[in-house]
Coordinates of C-alpha atoms and ligand atoms in Angstrom, one line a residue:
X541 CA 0.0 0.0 0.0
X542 CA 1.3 3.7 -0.8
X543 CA 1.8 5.4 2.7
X544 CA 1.5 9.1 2.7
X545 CA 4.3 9.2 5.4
X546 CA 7.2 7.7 3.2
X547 CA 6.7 10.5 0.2
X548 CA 9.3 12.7 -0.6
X549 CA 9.4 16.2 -0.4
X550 CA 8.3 17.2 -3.4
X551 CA 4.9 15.2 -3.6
X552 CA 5.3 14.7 -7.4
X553 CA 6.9 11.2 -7.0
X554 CA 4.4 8.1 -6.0
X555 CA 4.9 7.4 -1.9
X556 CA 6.8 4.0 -1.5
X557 CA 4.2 1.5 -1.8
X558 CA 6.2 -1.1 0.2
X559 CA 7.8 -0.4 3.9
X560 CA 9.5 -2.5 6.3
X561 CA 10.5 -1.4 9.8
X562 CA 14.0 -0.8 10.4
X563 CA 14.7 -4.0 13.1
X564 CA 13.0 -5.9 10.1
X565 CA 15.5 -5.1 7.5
X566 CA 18.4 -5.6 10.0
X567 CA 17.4 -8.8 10.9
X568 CA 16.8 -9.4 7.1
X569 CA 20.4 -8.1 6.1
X570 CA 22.0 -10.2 9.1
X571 CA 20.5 -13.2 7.7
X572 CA 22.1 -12.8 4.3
X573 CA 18.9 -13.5 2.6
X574 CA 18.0 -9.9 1.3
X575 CA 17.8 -10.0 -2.6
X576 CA 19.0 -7.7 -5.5
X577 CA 17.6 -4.3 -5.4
X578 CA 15.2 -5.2 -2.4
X579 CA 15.9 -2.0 -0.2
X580 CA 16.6 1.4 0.0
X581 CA 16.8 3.2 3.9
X582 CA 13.9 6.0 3.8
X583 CA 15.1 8.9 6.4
X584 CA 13.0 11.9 6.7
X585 CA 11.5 12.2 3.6
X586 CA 13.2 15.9 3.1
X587 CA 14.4 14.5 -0.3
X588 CA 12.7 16.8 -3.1
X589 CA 12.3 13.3 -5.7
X590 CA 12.7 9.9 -6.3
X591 CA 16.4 9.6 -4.8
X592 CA 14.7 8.4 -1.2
X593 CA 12.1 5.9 -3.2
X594 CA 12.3 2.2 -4.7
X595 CA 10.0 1.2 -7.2
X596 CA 11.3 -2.0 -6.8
X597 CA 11.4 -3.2 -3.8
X598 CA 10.6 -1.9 -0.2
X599 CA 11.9 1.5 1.9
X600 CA 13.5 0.7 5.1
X601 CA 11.6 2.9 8.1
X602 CA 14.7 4.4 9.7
X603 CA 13.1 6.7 11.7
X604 CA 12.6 4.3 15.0
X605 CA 16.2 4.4 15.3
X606 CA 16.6 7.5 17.0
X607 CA 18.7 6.8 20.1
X608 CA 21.5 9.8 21.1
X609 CA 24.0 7.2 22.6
X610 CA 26.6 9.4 23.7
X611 CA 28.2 13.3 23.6
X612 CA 31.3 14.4 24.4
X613 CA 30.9 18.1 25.9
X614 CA 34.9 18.8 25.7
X615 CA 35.0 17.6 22.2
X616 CA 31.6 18.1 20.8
X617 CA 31.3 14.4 19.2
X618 CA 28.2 13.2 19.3
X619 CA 27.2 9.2 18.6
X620 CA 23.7 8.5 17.4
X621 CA 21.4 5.8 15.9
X622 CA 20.8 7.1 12.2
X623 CA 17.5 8.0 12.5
X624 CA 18.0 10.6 14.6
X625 CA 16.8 13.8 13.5
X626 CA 19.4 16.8 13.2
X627 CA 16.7 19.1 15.5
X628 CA 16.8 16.4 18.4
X629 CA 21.0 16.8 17.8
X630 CA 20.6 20.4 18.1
X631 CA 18.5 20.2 20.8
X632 CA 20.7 17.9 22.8
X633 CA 24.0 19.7 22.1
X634 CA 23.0 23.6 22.1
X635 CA 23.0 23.9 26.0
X636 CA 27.0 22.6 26.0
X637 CA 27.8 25.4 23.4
X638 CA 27.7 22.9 20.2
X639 CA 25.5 23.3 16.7
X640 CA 26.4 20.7 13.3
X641 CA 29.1 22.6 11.4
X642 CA 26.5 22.2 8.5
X643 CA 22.7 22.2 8.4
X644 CA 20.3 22.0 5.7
X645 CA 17.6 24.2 4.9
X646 CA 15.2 22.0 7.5
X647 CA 16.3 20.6 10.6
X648 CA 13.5 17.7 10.1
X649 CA 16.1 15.3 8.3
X650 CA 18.2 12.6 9.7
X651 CA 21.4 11.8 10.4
X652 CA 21.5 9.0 8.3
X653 CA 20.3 11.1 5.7
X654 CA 22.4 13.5 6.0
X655 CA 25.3 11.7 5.2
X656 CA 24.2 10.2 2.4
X657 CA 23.3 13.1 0.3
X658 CA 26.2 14.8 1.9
X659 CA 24.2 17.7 2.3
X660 CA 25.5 21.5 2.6
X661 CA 25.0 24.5 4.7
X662 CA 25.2 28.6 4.5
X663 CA 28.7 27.9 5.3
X664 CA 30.2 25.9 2.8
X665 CA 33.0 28.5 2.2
X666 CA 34.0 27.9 5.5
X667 CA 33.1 24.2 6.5
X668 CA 32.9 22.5 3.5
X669 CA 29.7 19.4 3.5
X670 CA 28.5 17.3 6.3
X671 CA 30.6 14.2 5.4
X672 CA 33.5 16.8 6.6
X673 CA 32.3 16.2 10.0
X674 CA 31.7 12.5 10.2
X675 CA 34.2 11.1 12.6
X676 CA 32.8 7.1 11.8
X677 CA 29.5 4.9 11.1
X678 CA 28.7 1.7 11.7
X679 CA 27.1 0.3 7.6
X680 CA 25.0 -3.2 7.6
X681 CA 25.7 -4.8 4.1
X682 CA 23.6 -8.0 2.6
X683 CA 27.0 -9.5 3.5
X684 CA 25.2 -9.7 6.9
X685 CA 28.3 -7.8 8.7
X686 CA 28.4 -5.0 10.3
X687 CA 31.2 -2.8 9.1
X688 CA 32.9 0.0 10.8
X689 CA 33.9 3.0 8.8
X690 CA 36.3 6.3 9.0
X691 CA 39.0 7.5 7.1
X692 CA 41.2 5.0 8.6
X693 CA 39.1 1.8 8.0
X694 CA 37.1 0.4 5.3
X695 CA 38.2 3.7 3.7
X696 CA 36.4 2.6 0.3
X697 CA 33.1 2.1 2.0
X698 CA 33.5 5.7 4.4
X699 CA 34.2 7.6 1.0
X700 CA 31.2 5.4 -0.7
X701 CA 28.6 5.8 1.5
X702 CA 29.1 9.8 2.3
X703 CA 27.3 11.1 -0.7
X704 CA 26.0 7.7 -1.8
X705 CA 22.3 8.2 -1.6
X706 CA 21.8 5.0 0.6
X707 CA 23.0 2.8 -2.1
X708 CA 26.0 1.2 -0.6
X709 CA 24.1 -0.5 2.8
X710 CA 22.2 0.9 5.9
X711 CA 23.9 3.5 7.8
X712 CA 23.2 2.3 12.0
X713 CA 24.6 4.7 13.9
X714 CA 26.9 7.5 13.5
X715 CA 29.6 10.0 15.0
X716 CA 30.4 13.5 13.9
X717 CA 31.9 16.5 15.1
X718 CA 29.7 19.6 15.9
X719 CA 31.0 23.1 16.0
X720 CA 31.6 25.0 19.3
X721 CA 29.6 28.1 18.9
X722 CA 29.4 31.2 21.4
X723 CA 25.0 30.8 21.4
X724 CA 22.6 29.5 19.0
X725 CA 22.0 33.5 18.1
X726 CA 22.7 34.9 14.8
X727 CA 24.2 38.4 14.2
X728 CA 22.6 39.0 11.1
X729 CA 23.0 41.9 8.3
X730 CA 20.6 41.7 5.1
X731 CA 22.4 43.4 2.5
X732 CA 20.0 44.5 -0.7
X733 CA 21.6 44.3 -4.4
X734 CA 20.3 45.4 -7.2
X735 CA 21.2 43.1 -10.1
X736 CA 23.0 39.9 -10.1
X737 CA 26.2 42.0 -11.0
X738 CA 26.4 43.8 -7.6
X739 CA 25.4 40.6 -6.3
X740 CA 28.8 38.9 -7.8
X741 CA 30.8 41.6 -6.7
X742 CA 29.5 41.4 -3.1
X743 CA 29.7 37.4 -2.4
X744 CA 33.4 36.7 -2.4
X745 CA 34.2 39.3 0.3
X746 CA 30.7 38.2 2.2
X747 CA 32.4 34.9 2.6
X748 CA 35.5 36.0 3.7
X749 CA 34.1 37.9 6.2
X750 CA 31.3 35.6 7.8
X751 CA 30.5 32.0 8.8
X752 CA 26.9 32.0 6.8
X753 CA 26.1 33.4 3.4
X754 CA 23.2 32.9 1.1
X755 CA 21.3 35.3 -1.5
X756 CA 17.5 35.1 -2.4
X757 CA 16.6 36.4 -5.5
X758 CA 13.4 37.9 -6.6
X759 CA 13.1 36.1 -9.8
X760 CA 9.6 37.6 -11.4
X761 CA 11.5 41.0 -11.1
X762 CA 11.9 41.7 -14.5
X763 CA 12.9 45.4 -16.5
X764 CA 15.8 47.6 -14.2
X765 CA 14.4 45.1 -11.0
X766 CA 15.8 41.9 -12.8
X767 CA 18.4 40.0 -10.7
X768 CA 17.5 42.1 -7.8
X769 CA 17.6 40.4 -4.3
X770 CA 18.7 40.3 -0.7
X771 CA 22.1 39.3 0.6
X772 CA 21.8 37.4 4.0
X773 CA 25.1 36.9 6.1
X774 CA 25.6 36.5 9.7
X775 CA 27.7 35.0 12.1
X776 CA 27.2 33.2 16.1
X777 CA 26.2 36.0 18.4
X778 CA 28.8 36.3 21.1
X779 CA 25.6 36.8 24.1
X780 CA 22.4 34.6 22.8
X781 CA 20.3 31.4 23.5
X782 CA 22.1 28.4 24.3
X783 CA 18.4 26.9 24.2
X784 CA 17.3 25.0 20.6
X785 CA 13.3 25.8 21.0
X786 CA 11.6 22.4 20.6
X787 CA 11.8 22.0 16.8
X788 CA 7.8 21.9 14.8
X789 CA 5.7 24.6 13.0
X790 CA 3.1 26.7 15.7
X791 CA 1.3 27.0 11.7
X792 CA 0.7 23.5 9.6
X793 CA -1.1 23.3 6.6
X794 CA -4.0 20.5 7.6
X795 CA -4.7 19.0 3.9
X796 CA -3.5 19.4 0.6
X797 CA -5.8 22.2 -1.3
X798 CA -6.9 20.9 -4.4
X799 CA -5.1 23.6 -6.7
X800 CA -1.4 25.4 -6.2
X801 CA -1.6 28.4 -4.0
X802 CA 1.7 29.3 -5.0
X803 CA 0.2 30.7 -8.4
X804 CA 2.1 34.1 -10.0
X805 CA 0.2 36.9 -8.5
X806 CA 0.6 35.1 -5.1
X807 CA 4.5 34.9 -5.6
X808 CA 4.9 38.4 -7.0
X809 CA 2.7 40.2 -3.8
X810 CA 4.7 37.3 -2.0
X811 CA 8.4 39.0 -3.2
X812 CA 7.9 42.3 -3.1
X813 CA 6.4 42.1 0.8
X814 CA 9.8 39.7 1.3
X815 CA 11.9 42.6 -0.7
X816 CA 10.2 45.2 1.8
X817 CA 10.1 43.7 4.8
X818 CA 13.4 42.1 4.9
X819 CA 15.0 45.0 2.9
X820 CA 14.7 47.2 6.2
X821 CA 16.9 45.7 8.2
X822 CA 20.4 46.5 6.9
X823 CA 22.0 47.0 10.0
X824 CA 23.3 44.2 11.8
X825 CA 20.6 42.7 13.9
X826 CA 20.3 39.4 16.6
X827 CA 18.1 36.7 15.3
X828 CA 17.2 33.4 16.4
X829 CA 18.5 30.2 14.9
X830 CA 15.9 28.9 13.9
X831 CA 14.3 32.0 11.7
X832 CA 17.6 32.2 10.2
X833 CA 18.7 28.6 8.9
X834 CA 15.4 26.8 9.0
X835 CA 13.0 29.3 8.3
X836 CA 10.3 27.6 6.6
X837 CA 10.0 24.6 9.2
X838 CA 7.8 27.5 10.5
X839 CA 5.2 26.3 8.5
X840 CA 4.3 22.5 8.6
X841 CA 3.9 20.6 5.3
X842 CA 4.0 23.6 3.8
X843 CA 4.8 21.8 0.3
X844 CA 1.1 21.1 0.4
X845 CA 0.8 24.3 -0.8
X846 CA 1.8 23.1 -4.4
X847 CA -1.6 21.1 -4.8
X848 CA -1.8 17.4 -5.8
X849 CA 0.8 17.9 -8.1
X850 CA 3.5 18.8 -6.2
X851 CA 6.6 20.9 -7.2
X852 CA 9.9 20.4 -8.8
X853 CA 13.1 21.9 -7.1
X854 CA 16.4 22.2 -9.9
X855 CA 19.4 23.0 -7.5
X856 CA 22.3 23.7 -10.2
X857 CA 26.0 24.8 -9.3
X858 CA 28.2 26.2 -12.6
X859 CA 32.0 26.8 -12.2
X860 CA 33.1 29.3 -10.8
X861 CA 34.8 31.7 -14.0
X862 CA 31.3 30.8 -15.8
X863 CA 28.6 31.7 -13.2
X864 CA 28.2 35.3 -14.7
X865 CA 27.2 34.1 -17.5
X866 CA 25.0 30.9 -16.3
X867 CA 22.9 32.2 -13.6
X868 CA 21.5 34.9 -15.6
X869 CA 20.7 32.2 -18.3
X870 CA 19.3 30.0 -15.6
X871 CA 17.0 32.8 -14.4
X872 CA 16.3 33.8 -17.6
X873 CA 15.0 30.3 -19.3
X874 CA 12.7 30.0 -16.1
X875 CA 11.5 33.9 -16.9
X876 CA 10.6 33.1 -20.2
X877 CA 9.0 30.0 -19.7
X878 CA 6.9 31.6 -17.4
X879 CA 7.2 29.8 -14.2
X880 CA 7.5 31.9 -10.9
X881 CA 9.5 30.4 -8.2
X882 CA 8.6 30.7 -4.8
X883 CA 11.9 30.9 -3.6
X884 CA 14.8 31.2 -5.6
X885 CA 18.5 31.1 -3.6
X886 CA 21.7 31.5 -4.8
X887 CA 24.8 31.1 -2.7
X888 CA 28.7 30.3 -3.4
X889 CA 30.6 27.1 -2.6
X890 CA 33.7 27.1 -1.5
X891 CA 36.6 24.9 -2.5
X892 CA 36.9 22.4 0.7
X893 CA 36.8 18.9 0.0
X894 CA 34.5 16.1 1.1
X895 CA 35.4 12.6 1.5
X896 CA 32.5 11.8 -0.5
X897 CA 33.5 9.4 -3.7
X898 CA 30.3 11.4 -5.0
X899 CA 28.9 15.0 -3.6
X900 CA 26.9 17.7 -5.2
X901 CA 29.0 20.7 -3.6
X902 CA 31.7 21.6 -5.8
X903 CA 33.7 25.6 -6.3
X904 CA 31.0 27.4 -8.1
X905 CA 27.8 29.0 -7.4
X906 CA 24.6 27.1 -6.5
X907 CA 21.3 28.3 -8.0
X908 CA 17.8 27.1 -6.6
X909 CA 14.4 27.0 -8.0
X910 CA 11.2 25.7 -7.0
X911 CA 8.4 25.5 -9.3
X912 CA 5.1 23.6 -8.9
X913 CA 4.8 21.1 -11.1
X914 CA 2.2 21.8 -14.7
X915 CA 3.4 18.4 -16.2
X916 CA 5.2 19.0 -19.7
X917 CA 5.9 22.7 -19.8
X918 CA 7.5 22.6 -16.4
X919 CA 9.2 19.4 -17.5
X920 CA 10.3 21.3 -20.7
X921 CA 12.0 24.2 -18.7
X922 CA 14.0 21.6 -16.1
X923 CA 15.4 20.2 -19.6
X924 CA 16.3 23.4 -20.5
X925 CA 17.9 24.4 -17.4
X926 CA 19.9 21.1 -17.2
X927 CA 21.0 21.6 -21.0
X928 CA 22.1 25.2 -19.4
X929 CA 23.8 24.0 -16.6
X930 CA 25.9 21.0 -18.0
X931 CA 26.9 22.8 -20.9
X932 CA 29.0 25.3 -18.8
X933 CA 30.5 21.9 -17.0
X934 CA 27.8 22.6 -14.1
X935 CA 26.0 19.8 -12.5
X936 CA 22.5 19.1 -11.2
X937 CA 21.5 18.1 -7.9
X938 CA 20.2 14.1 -7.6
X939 CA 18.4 14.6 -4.0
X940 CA 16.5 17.4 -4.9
X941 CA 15.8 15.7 -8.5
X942 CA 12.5 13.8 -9.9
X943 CA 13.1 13.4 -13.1
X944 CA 16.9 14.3 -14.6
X945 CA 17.8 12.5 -18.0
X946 CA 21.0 9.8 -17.3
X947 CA 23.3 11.9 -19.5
X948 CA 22.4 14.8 -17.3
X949 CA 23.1 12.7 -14.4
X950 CA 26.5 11.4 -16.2
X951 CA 27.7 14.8 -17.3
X952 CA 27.1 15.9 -13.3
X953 CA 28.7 13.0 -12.1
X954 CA 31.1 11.4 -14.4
X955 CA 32.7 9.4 -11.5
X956 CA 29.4 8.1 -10.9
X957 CA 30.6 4.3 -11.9
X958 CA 32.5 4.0 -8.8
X959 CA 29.6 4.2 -6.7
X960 CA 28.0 1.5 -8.7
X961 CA 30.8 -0.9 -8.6
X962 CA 30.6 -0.6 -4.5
X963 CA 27.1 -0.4 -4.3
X964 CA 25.1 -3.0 -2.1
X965 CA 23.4 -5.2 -4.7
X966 CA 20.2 -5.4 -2.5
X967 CA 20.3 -2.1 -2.1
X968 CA 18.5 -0.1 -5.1
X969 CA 16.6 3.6 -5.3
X970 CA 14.1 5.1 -8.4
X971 CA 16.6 7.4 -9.6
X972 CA 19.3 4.9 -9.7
X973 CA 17.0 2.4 -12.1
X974 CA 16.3 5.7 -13.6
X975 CA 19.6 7.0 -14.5
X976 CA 23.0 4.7 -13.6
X977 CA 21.1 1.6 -14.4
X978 CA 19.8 3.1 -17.4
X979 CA 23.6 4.1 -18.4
X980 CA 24.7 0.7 -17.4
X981 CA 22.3 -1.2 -20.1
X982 CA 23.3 1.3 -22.7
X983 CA 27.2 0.5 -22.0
X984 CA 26.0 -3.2 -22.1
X985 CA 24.3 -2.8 -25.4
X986 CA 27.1 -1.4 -26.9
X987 CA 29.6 -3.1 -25.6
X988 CA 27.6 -6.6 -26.8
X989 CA 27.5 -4.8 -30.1
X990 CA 31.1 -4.6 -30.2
Ligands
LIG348 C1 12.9 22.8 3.1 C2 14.1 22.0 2.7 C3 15.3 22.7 2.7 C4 16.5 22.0 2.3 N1 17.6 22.6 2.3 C5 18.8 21.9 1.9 C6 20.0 22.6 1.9 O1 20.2 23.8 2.2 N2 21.1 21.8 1.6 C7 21.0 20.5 1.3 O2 22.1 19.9 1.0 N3 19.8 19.9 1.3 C8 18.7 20.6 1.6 N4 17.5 19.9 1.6 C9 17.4 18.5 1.2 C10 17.6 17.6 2.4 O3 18.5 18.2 3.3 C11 18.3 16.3 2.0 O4 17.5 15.7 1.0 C12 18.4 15.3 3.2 O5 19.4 14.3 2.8 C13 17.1 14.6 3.6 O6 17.3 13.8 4.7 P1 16.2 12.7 5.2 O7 16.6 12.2 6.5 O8 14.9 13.3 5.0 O9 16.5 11.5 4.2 P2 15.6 11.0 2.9 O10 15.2 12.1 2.1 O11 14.5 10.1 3.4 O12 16.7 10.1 2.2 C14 17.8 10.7 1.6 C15 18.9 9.7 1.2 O13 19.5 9.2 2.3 C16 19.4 7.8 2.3 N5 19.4 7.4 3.7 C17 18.5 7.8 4.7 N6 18.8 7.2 5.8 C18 19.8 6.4 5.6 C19 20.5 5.4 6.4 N7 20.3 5.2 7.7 N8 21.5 4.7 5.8 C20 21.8 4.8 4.5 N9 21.2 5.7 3.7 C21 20.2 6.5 4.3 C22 18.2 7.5 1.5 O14 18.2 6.2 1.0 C23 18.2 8.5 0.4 O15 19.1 8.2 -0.6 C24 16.3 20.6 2.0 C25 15.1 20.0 2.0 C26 14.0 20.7 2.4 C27 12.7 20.0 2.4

């Protein structure tokens, strides 16, 4: 049966239709009896597409496993099953003067989850992705063993599984390093820019000078608004809250309304009261954590929003020497198609290296859209912005993907045969059949042809 609970984010994808509780699969896995492409560990859900589901077999319920087994309050490691949530970690380690080095967008995903989409922060400049923080797991193959990994041992399997999308085994438990931070507070200075050149010139020297950084742009702006947005940047206060508020919405949306909400005139009043009522704080101001990194968990299931057709999200990141040139085209395809993006970031990644065999964070800049979904001419644009994006030697984002052609996904990841040749063989997701596998039976073909 499809279970509402084991979507993903983006509510375009079918919900996993098959879903076995965690202990279940362990026991299964111990046993050695699991079979090809038979699971794929569900975290939170918080993945935009089909990257968290299996068409083909069942999603493993990781969520129960959501023990805190031990923190260290002189050096800020923390151990935990893999379902833990990342607000529960926050919650646990705030009080000793500790916060994750990087956090997501939402604080509702899980450890396990975290790790493998290697996700990234405001502060990638400065702290690179989460698999720079993981001290060790413990990864349960069909093998039926239990294998520890760190940089030191089962090196192949550490760099494998950071970044692997759940493909190489279940992730248990794991340990990672959390920053020491003065409070949870945020000093925070909105800076405004007018066009996306004043943005450019602005976001080196906003990195340099501050832990977080990230830009919205309004993207209906068009005429001598286009490009316009705000600058965000802020750093730990020195005197704030060392208490994490218990994470959830005080606002949830109850059902999903039959239609999108998030139409154009909605999104255009929607930016220009963001413009305005952001735009007035350009002096330096305190803020709370969790207005400032997670700042729509506000608002529960707000992707409900959307309607029964759910959105799209295309998270691109173009080189570096190119990105003057790309983001405007980016922008510009999705202004000319017509689609209005509810919120459109764009932020620079710096040049620290993960661990990850595969990660999306790379030097360059990273552009966000979300647009609900209106079938083909949506689809059309996503196409056009990949064709955009890979053509300047960018790459597209898997987690946040539904639907990404396997020479998109190729181009993005050319490395991406590694991962497959470690990859658990019971251990399968949609977007893998959908694009590696799909690369695999071409190489096949031709290679029988040969
Ligand atoms: C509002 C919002 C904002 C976001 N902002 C950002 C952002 O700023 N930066 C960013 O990088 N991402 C962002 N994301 C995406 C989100 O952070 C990632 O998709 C995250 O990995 C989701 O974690 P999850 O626990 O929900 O895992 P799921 O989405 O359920 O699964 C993610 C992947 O992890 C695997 N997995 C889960 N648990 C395990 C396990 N125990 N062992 C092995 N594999 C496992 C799954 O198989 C799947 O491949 C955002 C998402 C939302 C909804």
């Amino acid at each position: 049966m499809a279970e509402e609970r084991f979507q993903s984010f983006g509510l375009a994808t079918p919900p996993a239709h098959d879903v076995i509780p965690a202990d279940d699969a362990v026991a299964l896995l111990k046993s050695g009896k699991a079979t090809r492409n038979a699971l794929l560990s569900y975290g939170n859900g918080r993945s935009y597409g089909d990257s968290c589901q299996n068409e083909a077999g069942m999603v493993v319920d990781m969520r129960p496993l959501n023990r805190i087994r031990s923190f260290n309050a002189e050096t800020g490691v923390i151990e935990a099953e893999a379902g833990v949530l990342l607000s529960d970690i926050i919650a646990h380690a705030a009080p000793y003067g500790f916060f994750p080095a990087v956090v997501p967008g939402t604080q509702f995903v899980t450890l396990g989850g975290a790790i493998a989409n290697d996700v990234h922060g405001k502060n990638h400049h400065r702290r690179g992705s989460f698999g720079c923080h993981v001290e060790a797991f413990t990864l349960l193959r069909s093998d039926g063993r239990t294998h520890h990994c760190s940089a030191a041992d089962n090196a192949h399997l550490f760099a494998a599984t950071i970044g692997g999308m759940g493909l190489t085994g279940l992730i248990l438990s794991a340990s990672i390093r959390l920053l020491r931070v003065p409070s949870l507070d945020i000093v925070e200075k909105v800076t405004p820019f007018r066009d996306l050149g004043e943005f450019f010139e602005l976001a080196e020297a906003a990195d340099q000078a501050n832990e977080y950084a990230v830009a919205w742009i309004d993207q209906l702006a068009g005429g001598h608004g286009r490009g316009r947005g705000l600058l965000f940047t802020g750093n730990h206060a020195e005197h704030g809250s060392h208490a994490a508020l218990r994470a959830g919405g005080t606002l949830s949306v109850p059902f999903q309304p039959p239609f999108n909400v998030l139409n154009r005139p909605f999104l255009t009043a929607f930016n220009a009261a963001y413009r305005w009522k952001k735009g007035w704080s350009a002096t330096p101001r305190q803020v709370g954590h969790q207005g400032f990194f997670f700042p729509l968990d506000g608002v529960g299931n707000w992707n409900r929003l959307y309607g029964p057709n759910g959105l799209f999200q295309h998270q691109a990141v173009v080189p570096e020497d190119v990105a003057r040139r790309a983001v405007p085209a980016l922008l510009a395809a999705a202004k000319r198609a017509g689609q209005g993006s509810f919120l459109t970031v764009l932020k620079r990644f710096g040049p620290i290296h993960s661990p990850a065999l595969l990660s999306f964070p790379r030097p360059g800049f990273t552009l966000t859209l979300d647009f609900p979904n209106r079938g083909r001419a949506t689809l059309t644009l996503l196409e056009e912005l990949d064709h955009i994006t890979v053509e300047v030697g960018g790459a597209v984002n898997p987690y946040k993907d539904a639907r990404m052609g396997a020479d998109v996904f190729a181009a993005s990841f050319p490395e991406w045969q590694r991962l497959e040749a470690i990859r658990d063989p019971a251990f399968m997701s949609s977007f893998w059949a959908r694009t590696a596998k799909k690369l695999e039976m071409r190489r096949g073909t031709v290679e029988a042809a040969e």
